[in-house]
Amino acid sequence: MHKVPNIIKELKEEESEKYLINLSDILKEKPNIDEIECLDFSRELKNLDSNINLLKTYKHIIENSSIAIMFTNHKEEIIFLNDYAEKLLNFKKTDLLIRHVSSIFPPDEWKKINFHNISKKGGEYQFETKMIKKNRLSIDIDLSFNILKNKEGKTIGSIGIMRDISDYKKRELNFKIKDYAILSTINAICFTNMSLFITYVNPSFLRMWQYDSEKHLIGKSLLNICKFKENFLEKINDANENNFWSGELLAEGDSRRLFALQTEITLLKNKNNIPNWIMISFLDITQKKRMQKKLELKNEEIKQLLVQKDEFINQLGHDLKNPLNPLLNLLPILYNEENNAERKKIIYVLNRNVKYMKDLVCDMINLAKLNSSNTQFNFEFFNFNTLVNETIDNNLALFKEKNIAVKNNTPKNIKIKTDRIRILELLNNILSNSVKFSNDYSKITISAKKKKKFFEVSINDNGIGMNDEQLKKIFNEFYKGDSSRHNFESSGLGMTICKRIVEKHGGKIWANSPGINKGSTISFTIKYDN
């Protein structure tokens, strides 16, 4: 059972004493009690019953109240708390009874309350504070309490009423954050009624439209302040249908300055879902639009230059390629007919350099074609495993020269839509590169796997590997990495060509390597259906 508060006990004892006094007075009278005295006695008994019932009613109301109520004695010890207070603080009543009331307040909050001085002054008090729950978390409380005194004016305790305002404080904080955000944002924000008459503007709005005070704007039509070059009311109607509108607008200020504005319109509705306010946010993107226009012009210039470059390379390639063909045909004949060892060596060097020049010219022409938007690929469905086997067969002599084992681990039943000539060129370039930078008796593995709409292929070798810088530049034009890659067998365009082929297939290509002398992996993706 809960301990009965001393205050209620004292009231009960006072009523009981009153009853005993009245009863003893009656018994002192003579035994012959007349009718009037009987009526007085009956009335006293009824009054006593009425007061006791009233106390019971008060206790019932306090116990079952939907607000937290707590009593303390003159020592500031908790002597009673109702069920709601128990629930609010998450304590059992027995945990708190006879504890000093300061134990349920954070120390700094208890100092603010200054309870000792208040208890001396007496009276009613109300303020916001914090209390500690059983889990040691604090909650925001609206606290109202009365200092209770007896007839002699001596403090006998207090009664406190506590209301949890944690949710209110959170909302209040959110409002403050929003207020701060509106005041500090670079967006020019204004609120209007449904007739577009301004009710509020933030500092950014004043700066944007060159006003020194909001008093020049409040009550005026937004349409007179911001002279929109488009039908602004249509945007309001769109926002009314969707609760929100966002887009770009062109407007003119009083200084006749034109603004390109990123605009957001939000309709604020009441509890009945009827819009009664409009919040409009403007962001000046005039400078951004100017820079964007400049970038577009520069991009167009660069595109034109790239087209001219590709056309020049293509034409130059053909002009160089034709004179090289006779040399490539004649030099081997001269080499075979020459008996002088020194001259034979010179012819060999000439032939090697001419062959390198032709390969370079051919790669440049090939890359120029791949860079051109006019180049069309002939897409058909092919079994990818078969294409890999065909590439391996075409390079058997190259693999045998260094005793390199090549393993085809690609699925046998996967068909992709691809340009057969280009995909064979892609595989050939990557495999040739792997062989070139692999040691004798090493291994190359070709694997593939499905990935949603893509088919991912990986070609792994255990050759000389690459560092981070080489991995970043491997697909750049004419990049050869380091001295070990500078030779007459490479134009430095092979991997660039691979990148263009993959991109024309709608995929991506990348390289991985654990480091120097730890091998490399070239991976690329191709869509199933191009």
Short mmCIF file of C-alpha atoms in Angstrom, two decimals, residues 1-363:
data_model
loop_
_atom_site.label_atom_id
_atom_site.label_comp_id
_atom_site.label_asym_id
_atom_site.label_seq_id
_atom_site.Cartn_x
_atom_site.Cartn_y
_atom_site.Cartn_z
CA MET A 1 0.00 0.00 0.00
CA HIS A 2 1.08 3.58 -0.72
CA LYS A 3 1.96 5.75 2.26
CA VAL A 4 -0.79 8.28 3.05
CA PRO A 5 0.49 11.90 2.91
CA ASN A 6 0.79 13.65 6.30
CA ILE A 7 -1.31 16.54 5.03
CA ILE A 8 -4.27 14.25 4.33
CA LYS A 9 -3.68 12.50 7.71
CA GLU A 10 -3.80 15.81 9.53
CA LEU A 11 -7.04 16.78 7.82
CA LYS A 12 -8.58 13.44 8.74
CA GLU A 13 -7.38 13.71 12.37
CA GLU A 14 -8.79 17.24 12.59
CA GLU A 15 -12.20 16.01 11.46
CA SER A 16 -12.04 13.07 13.89
CA GLU A 17 -11.14 15.36 16.81
CA LYS A 18 -14.03 17.63 15.89
CA TYR A 19 -16.33 14.63 15.92
CA LEU A 20 -15.06 13.46 19.35
CA ILE A 21 -15.46 16.92 20.89
CA ASN A 22 -18.99 17.25 19.62
CA LEU A 23 -19.83 13.79 20.88
CA SER A 24 -18.36 14.39 24.38
CA ASP A 25 -20.30 17.64 24.66
CA ILE A 26 -23.49 15.79 23.93
CA LEU A 27 -22.73 13.03 26.43
CA LYS A 28 -22.09 15.62 29.18
CA GLU A 29 -25.69 16.75 28.91
CA LYS A 30 -28.44 15.19 30.90
CA PRO A 31 -29.65 11.74 29.80
CA ASN A 32 -33.01 13.06 28.64
CA ILE A 33 -32.02 14.28 25.16
CA ASP A 34 -34.69 16.32 23.53
CA GLU A 35 -35.59 16.25 19.85
CA ILE A 36 -33.50 19.32 18.92
CA GLU A 37 -30.29 17.89 20.43
CA CYS A 38 -30.81 14.66 18.50
CA LEU A 39 -31.13 16.62 15.31
CA ASP A 40 -27.83 18.51 16.06
CA PHE A 41 -26.01 15.27 16.70
CA SER A 42 -27.31 13.78 13.47
CA ARG A 43 -26.25 16.89 11.56
CA GLU A 44 -22.69 16.69 12.97
CA LEU A 45 -22.39 13.07 11.94
CA LYS A 46 -23.54 13.93 8.44
CA ASN A 47 -21.01 16.78 8.19
CA LEU A 48 -18.21 14.44 9.28
CA ASP A 49 -19.22 11.84 6.71
CA SER A 50 -19.43 14.56 4.06
CA ASN A 51 -15.91 15.86 4.81
CA ILE A 52 -14.40 12.37 4.84
CA ASN A 53 -16.09 11.58 1.53
CA LEU A 54 -14.78 14.86 0.11
CA LEU A 55 -11.23 13.92 1.13
CA LYS A 56 -11.64 10.53 -0.52
CA THR A 57 -12.86 12.25 -3.69
CA TYR A 58 -9.88 14.61 -3.71
CA LYS A 59 -7.49 11.68 -3.23
CA HIS A 60 -9.16 9.74 -6.06
CA ILE A 61 -8.93 12.75 -8.38
CA ILE A 62 -5.25 13.32 -7.56
CA GLU A 63 -4.36 9.63 -7.92
CA ASN A 64 -6.04 9.31 -11.32
CA SER A 65 -5.22 12.73 -12.71
CA SER A 66 -3.80 12.95 -16.26
CA ILE A 67 -1.17 15.40 -14.99
CA ALA A 68 1.80 14.57 -12.75
CA ILE A 69 1.30 15.66 -9.12
CA MET A 70 3.79 15.43 -6.27
CA PHE A 71 3.78 16.42 -2.55
CA THR A 72 6.83 17.19 -0.39
CA ASN A 73 7.06 17.75 3.37
CA HIS A 74 8.79 20.62 5.15
CA LYS A 75 12.13 18.80 4.76
CA GLU A 76 11.67 18.85 0.96
CA GLU A 77 11.27 15.07 0.95
CA ILE A 78 8.87 13.44 -1.50
CA ILE A 79 5.90 12.06 0.46
CA PHE A 80 3.45 11.43 -2.37
CA LEU A 81 3.31 11.17 -6.17
CA ASN A 82 0.38 10.06 -8.29
CA ASP A 83 0.33 7.36 -10.96
CA TYR A 84 0.96 9.80 -13.81
CA ALA A 85 4.07 11.20 -12.07
CA GLU A 86 5.30 7.63 -11.60
CA LYS A 87 4.80 6.98 -15.32
CA LEU A 88 6.35 10.29 -16.37
CA LEU A 89 9.59 9.75 -14.41
CA ASN A 90 9.65 5.98 -14.97
CA PHE A 91 10.23 5.45 -11.22
CA LYS A 92 8.23 3.28 -8.86
CA LYS A 93 6.62 5.28 -6.05
CA THR A 94 8.58 3.33 -3.47
CA ASP A 95 11.82 4.41 -5.21
CA LEU A 96 11.08 8.09 -4.64
CA LEU A 97 9.22 8.32 -1.33
CA ILE A 98 11.22 10.09 1.43
CA ARG A 99 13.95 10.98 -1.12
CA HIS A 100 14.94 14.64 -1.30
CA VAL A 101 13.18 16.32 -4.18
CA SER A 102 16.52 17.64 -5.56
CA SER A 103 17.43 14.06 -6.58
CA ILE A 104 15.05 14.23 -9.55
CA PHE A 105 16.52 17.50 -10.88
CA PRO A 106 19.85 18.04 -12.66
CA PRO A 107 22.19 19.91 -10.26
CA ASP A 108 22.33 23.05 -12.41
CA GLU A 109 18.53 23.12 -12.71
CA TRP A 110 18.12 22.71 -8.95
CA LYS A 111 20.36 25.72 -8.42
CA LYS A 112 18.18 27.76 -10.78
CA ILE A 113 15.05 26.80 -8.90
CA ASN A 114 16.64 27.98 -5.65
CA PHE A 115 14.07 25.99 -3.79
CA HIS A 116 15.21 26.97 -0.30
CA ASN A 117 14.53 30.67 -0.83
CA ILE A 118 11.20 29.91 -2.49
CA SER A 119 10.12 27.75 0.44
CA LYS A 120 10.78 30.66 2.79
CA LYS A 121 8.96 33.16 0.64
CA GLY A 122 5.96 30.90 0.00
CA GLY A 123 3.35 31.52 -2.69
CA GLU A 124 2.78 30.09 -6.18
CA TYR A 125 5.50 29.58 -8.81
CA GLN A 126 5.62 28.44 -12.43
CA PHE A 127 8.64 27.98 -14.75
CA GLU A 128 10.22 25.63 -17.26
CA THR A 129 12.96 23.30 -16.05
CA LYS A 130 14.30 19.77 -16.49
CA MET A 131 13.80 16.59 -14.46
CA ILE A 132 15.70 13.31 -14.47
CA LYS A 133 14.03 10.02 -15.36
CA LYS A 134 15.09 6.65 -14.05
CA ASN A 135 17.18 6.01 -17.18
CA ARG A 136 19.16 9.19 -16.31
CA LEU A 137 17.79 11.00 -19.35
CA SER A 138 16.42 14.46 -18.72
CA ILE A 139 13.03 15.70 -19.88
CA ASP A 140 11.71 19.22 -20.28
CA ILE A 141 9.06 20.07 -17.70
CA ASP A 142 6.63 22.92 -17.12
CA LEU A 143 6.55 23.04 -13.28
CA SER A 144 3.90 24.76 -11.19
CA PHE A 145 3.98 24.47 -7.39
CA ASN A 146 2.54 25.98 -4.24
CA ILE A 147 4.24 26.31 -0.87
CA LEU A 148 1.84 24.95 1.78
CA LYS A 149 1.72 26.62 5.22
CA ASN A 150 -0.30 25.97 8.39
CA LYS A 151 -2.37 28.51 10.36
CA GLU A 152 0.72 29.80 12.11
CA GLY A 153 2.42 30.53 8.74
CA LYS A 154 4.92 27.73 9.08
CA THR A 155 5.88 25.84 5.89
CA ILE A 156 4.59 22.29 6.07
CA GLY A 157 5.38 21.22 2.50
CA SER A 158 4.61 21.87 -1.14
CA ILE A 159 2.50 20.54 -3.97
CA GLY A 160 3.96 20.42 -7.47
CA ILE A 161 2.24 19.91 -10.83
CA MET A 162 4.46 18.77 -13.69
CA ARG A 163 3.71 18.79 -17.42
CA ASP A 164 6.01 17.12 -19.97
CA ILE A 165 6.88 19.72 -22.62
CA SER A 166 9.68 17.77 -24.35
CA ASP A 167 7.78 17.56 -27.65
CA TYR A 168 6.94 21.25 -27.44
CA LYS A 169 10.61 22.13 -26.83
CA LYS A 170 11.64 20.00 -29.81
CA ARG A 171 9.11 21.78 -32.00
CA GLU A 172 10.29 25.10 -30.62
CA LEU A 173 13.89 24.18 -31.46
CA ASN A 174 12.85 23.13 -34.96
CA PHE A 175 11.11 26.48 -35.43
CA LYS A 176 14.23 28.31 -34.26
CA ILE A 177 16.40 26.29 -36.65
CA LYS A 178 14.01 27.03 -39.51
CA ASP A 179 13.91 30.71 -38.57
CA TYR A 180 17.71 30.80 -38.52
CA ALA A 181 17.86 28.94 -41.84
CA ILE A 182 15.46 31.42 -43.47
CA LEU A 183 17.37 34.40 -42.06
CA SER A 184 20.84 33.12 -42.97
CA THR A 185 20.22 31.38 -46.31
CA ILE A 186 21.53 32.92 -49.53
CA ASN A 187 18.13 32.16 -51.09
CA ALA A 188 15.84 35.18 -51.29
CA ILE A 189 12.67 34.06 -49.48
CA CYS A 190 9.34 35.80 -49.18
CA PHE A 191 5.91 34.85 -47.85
CA THR A 192 2.74 36.17 -49.46
CA ASN A 193 -0.98 35.70 -49.04
CA MET A 194 -2.96 34.00 -51.79
CA SER A 195 -3.27 37.34 -53.62
CA LEU A 196 0.57 37.58 -53.76
CA PHE A 197 0.79 40.52 -51.36
CA ILE A 198 4.05 40.28 -49.40
CA THR A 199 3.85 39.50 -45.67
CA TYR A 200 7.51 38.64 -44.95
CA VAL A 201 10.92 38.86 -46.64
CA ASN A 202 14.32 37.65 -45.43
CA PRO A 203 17.58 39.68 -45.63
CA SER A 204 18.67 37.91 -48.83
CA PHE A 205 15.47 39.03 -50.52
CA LEU A 206 16.23 42.67 -49.58
CA ARG A 207 19.77 42.36 -50.96
CA MET A 208 18.65 40.71 -54.19
CA TRP A 209 16.07 43.36 -55.02
CA GLN A 210 18.15 46.21 -53.53
CA TYR A 211 15.89 47.36 -50.68
CA ASP A 212 17.22 48.59 -47.35
CA SER A 213 14.16 47.71 -45.26
CA GLU A 214 11.24 45.31 -45.37
CA LYS A 215 8.82 48.19 -44.65
CA HIS A 216 9.18 49.15 -48.33
CA LEU A 217 7.90 45.70 -49.34
CA ILE A 218 5.36 44.47 -46.77
CA GLY A 219 1.83 44.79 -48.12
CA LYS A 220 2.97 45.32 -51.71
CA SER A 221 2.28 42.96 -54.60
CA LEU A 222 5.16 40.63 -55.45
CA LEU A 223 4.35 41.12 -59.12
CA ASN A 224 5.18 44.84 -58.81
CA ILE A 225 8.50 44.12 -57.08
CA CYS A 226 9.65 41.27 -59.33
CA LYS A 227 8.64 42.00 -62.91
CA PHE A 228 8.59 38.48 -64.31
CA LYS A 229 9.09 37.99 -68.03
CA GLU A 230 6.82 34.93 -67.89
CA ASN A 231 3.31 34.37 -66.59
CA PHE A 232 4.01 33.94 -62.88
CA LEU A 233 0.34 33.23 -62.09
CA GLU A 234 0.57 30.08 -64.23
CA LYS A 235 3.40 28.86 -62.01
CA ILE A 236 1.22 29.56 -58.93
CA ASN A 237 -1.59 27.51 -60.48
CA ASP A 238 0.86 24.66 -61.14
CA ALA A 239 2.00 24.85 -57.51
CA ASN A 240 -1.64 24.84 -56.40
CA GLU A 241 -2.26 21.60 -58.28
CA ASN A 242 0.91 19.86 -57.05
CA ASN A 243 1.58 21.78 -53.77
CA PHE A 244 4.99 22.70 -55.23
CA TRP A 245 6.63 24.15 -58.33
CA SER A 246 10.30 24.43 -59.23
CA GLY A 247 11.96 25.92 -62.29
CA GLU A 248 13.87 28.82 -63.81
CA LEU A 249 12.37 32.28 -64.31
CA LEU A 250 13.57 35.56 -65.80
CA ALA A 251 12.67 38.74 -63.90
CA GLU A 252 13.50 42.43 -63.87
CA GLY A 253 14.14 44.54 -60.78
CA ASP A 254 13.58 48.27 -60.21
CA SER A 255 17.11 48.96 -61.40
CA ARG A 256 16.13 47.28 -64.70
CA ARG A 257 18.64 44.56 -63.93
CA LEU A 258 17.64 41.19 -65.37
CA PHE A 259 17.73 38.16 -63.05
CA ALA A 260 17.88 34.49 -63.99
CA LEU A 261 16.20 32.89 -60.98
CA GLN A 262 16.01 29.30 -59.79
CA THR A 263 12.56 29.50 -58.24
CA GLU A 264 10.63 27.26 -55.83
CA ILE A 265 6.99 27.91 -54.96
CA THR A 266 5.39 26.12 -51.99
CA LEU A 267 1.77 26.46 -50.90
CA LEU A 268 1.24 26.41 -47.13
CA LYS A 269 -2.08 24.89 -46.09
CA ASN A 270 -4.13 25.11 -42.90
CA LYS A 271 -5.63 22.23 -40.92
CA ASN A 272 -8.52 22.00 -43.38
CA ASN A 273 -6.03 21.50 -46.24
CA ILE A 274 -6.87 24.91 -47.70
CA PRO A 275 -3.90 26.98 -48.95
CA ASN A 276 -3.68 30.37 -47.26
CA TRP A 277 0.00 31.34 -47.64
CA ILE A 278 2.67 31.04 -50.35
CA MET A 279 6.39 30.66 -49.71
CA ILE A 280 8.60 31.62 -52.66
CA SER A 281 12.36 31.04 -52.80
CA PHE A 282 14.62 32.70 -55.38
CA LEU A 283 18.27 31.87 -56.10
CA ASP A 284 20.13 34.20 -58.43
CA ILE A 285 21.72 32.00 -61.11
CA THR A 286 22.46 34.84 -63.55
CA GLN A 287 26.24 34.45 -63.25
CA LYS A 288 25.92 30.68 -63.40
CA LYS A 289 23.91 30.91 -66.63
CA ARG A 290 26.49 33.25 -68.15
CA MET A 291 29.31 30.86 -67.25
CA GLN A 292 27.26 27.95 -68.54
CA LYS A 293 26.79 29.74 -71.86
CA LYS A 294 30.54 30.41 -72.09
CA LEU A 295 31.29 26.76 -71.32
CA GLU A 296 28.86 25.62 -74.00
CA LEU A 297 30.58 27.86 -76.54
CA LYS A 298 34.01 26.59 -75.46
CA ASN A 299 32.82 22.98 -75.62
CA GLU A 300 31.52 23.58 -79.10
CA GLU A 301 34.88 25.08 -80.11
CA ILE A 302 36.72 22.08 -78.62
CA LYS A 303 34.41 19.68 -80.46
CA GLN A 304 35.13 21.46 -83.72
CA LEU A 305 38.89 21.35 -83.05
CA LEU A 306 38.70 17.63 -82.25
CA VAL A 307 36.79 16.99 -85.46
CA GLN A 308 39.39 18.99 -87.40
CA LYS A 309 42.18 17.07 -85.66
CA ASP A 310 40.64 13.71 -86.56
CA GLU A 311 40.05 14.82 -90.15
CA PHE A 312 43.65 16.05 -90.37
CA ILE A 313 45.05 12.81 -88.90
CA ASN A 314 42.88 10.75 -91.20
CA GLN A 315 44.02 12.64 -94.29
CA LEU A 316 47.66 12.74 -93.15
CA GLY A 317 47.54 9.02 -92.42
CA HIS A 318 46.40 8.19 -95.91
CA ASP A 319 49.00 10.53 -97.38
CA LEU A 320 51.77 8.83 -95.38
CA LYS A 321 50.50 5.29 -95.74
CA ASN A 322 50.63 5.17 -99.52
CA PRO A 323 54.38 6.02 -99.90
CA LEU A 324 55.26 3.51 -97.18
CA ASN A 325 53.76 0.51 -99.01
CA PRO A 326 56.46 0.36 -101.75
CA LEU A 327 59.18 0.63 -99.13
CA LEU A 328 57.70 -2.23 -97.13
CA ASN A 329 57.63 -4.35 -100.29
CA LEU A 330 61.14 -3.47 -101.53
CA LEU A 331 63.19 -3.49 -98.31
CA PRO A 332 62.71 -7.24 -97.58
CA ILE A 333 63.88 -8.01 -101.17
CA LEU A 334 66.97 -5.81 -100.76
CA TYR A 335 67.67 -7.49 -97.41
CA ASN A 336 67.59 -10.98 -98.94
CA GLU A 337 69.78 -10.02 -101.95
CA GLU A 338 72.39 -8.12 -99.94
CA ASN A 339 75.49 -10.12 -98.95
CA ASN A 340 77.36 -7.40 -97.07
CA ALA A 341 76.69 -7.85 -93.35
CA GLU A 342 76.88 -4.13 -92.51
CA ARG A 343 74.52 -3.15 -95.33
CA LYS A 344 72.20 -5.98 -94.40
CA LYS A 345 72.01 -4.61 -90.84
CA ILE A 346 71.17 -1.10 -92.13
CA ILE A 347 68.39 -2.48 -94.36
CA TYR A 348 66.98 -4.41 -91.40
CA VAL A 349 66.83 -1.23 -89.27
CA LEU A 350 65.21 0.68 -92.16
CA ASN A 351 62.60 -2.03 -92.62
CA ARG A 352 61.81 -2.10 -88.90
CA ASN A 353 61.34 1.68 -88.75
CA VAL A 354 59.20 1.79 -91.89
CA LYS A 355 57.00 -1.00 -90.46
CA TYR A 356 56.67 0.95 -87.19
CA MET A 357 55.69 4.10 -89.12
CA LYS A 358 53.02 2.21 -91.03
CA ASP A 359 51.62 0.64 -87.86
CA LEU A 360 51.53 4.07 -86.21
CA VAL A 361 49.78 5.62 -89.20
CA CYS A 362 47.25 2.77 -89.31
CA ASP A 363 46.53 3.12 -85.57
#
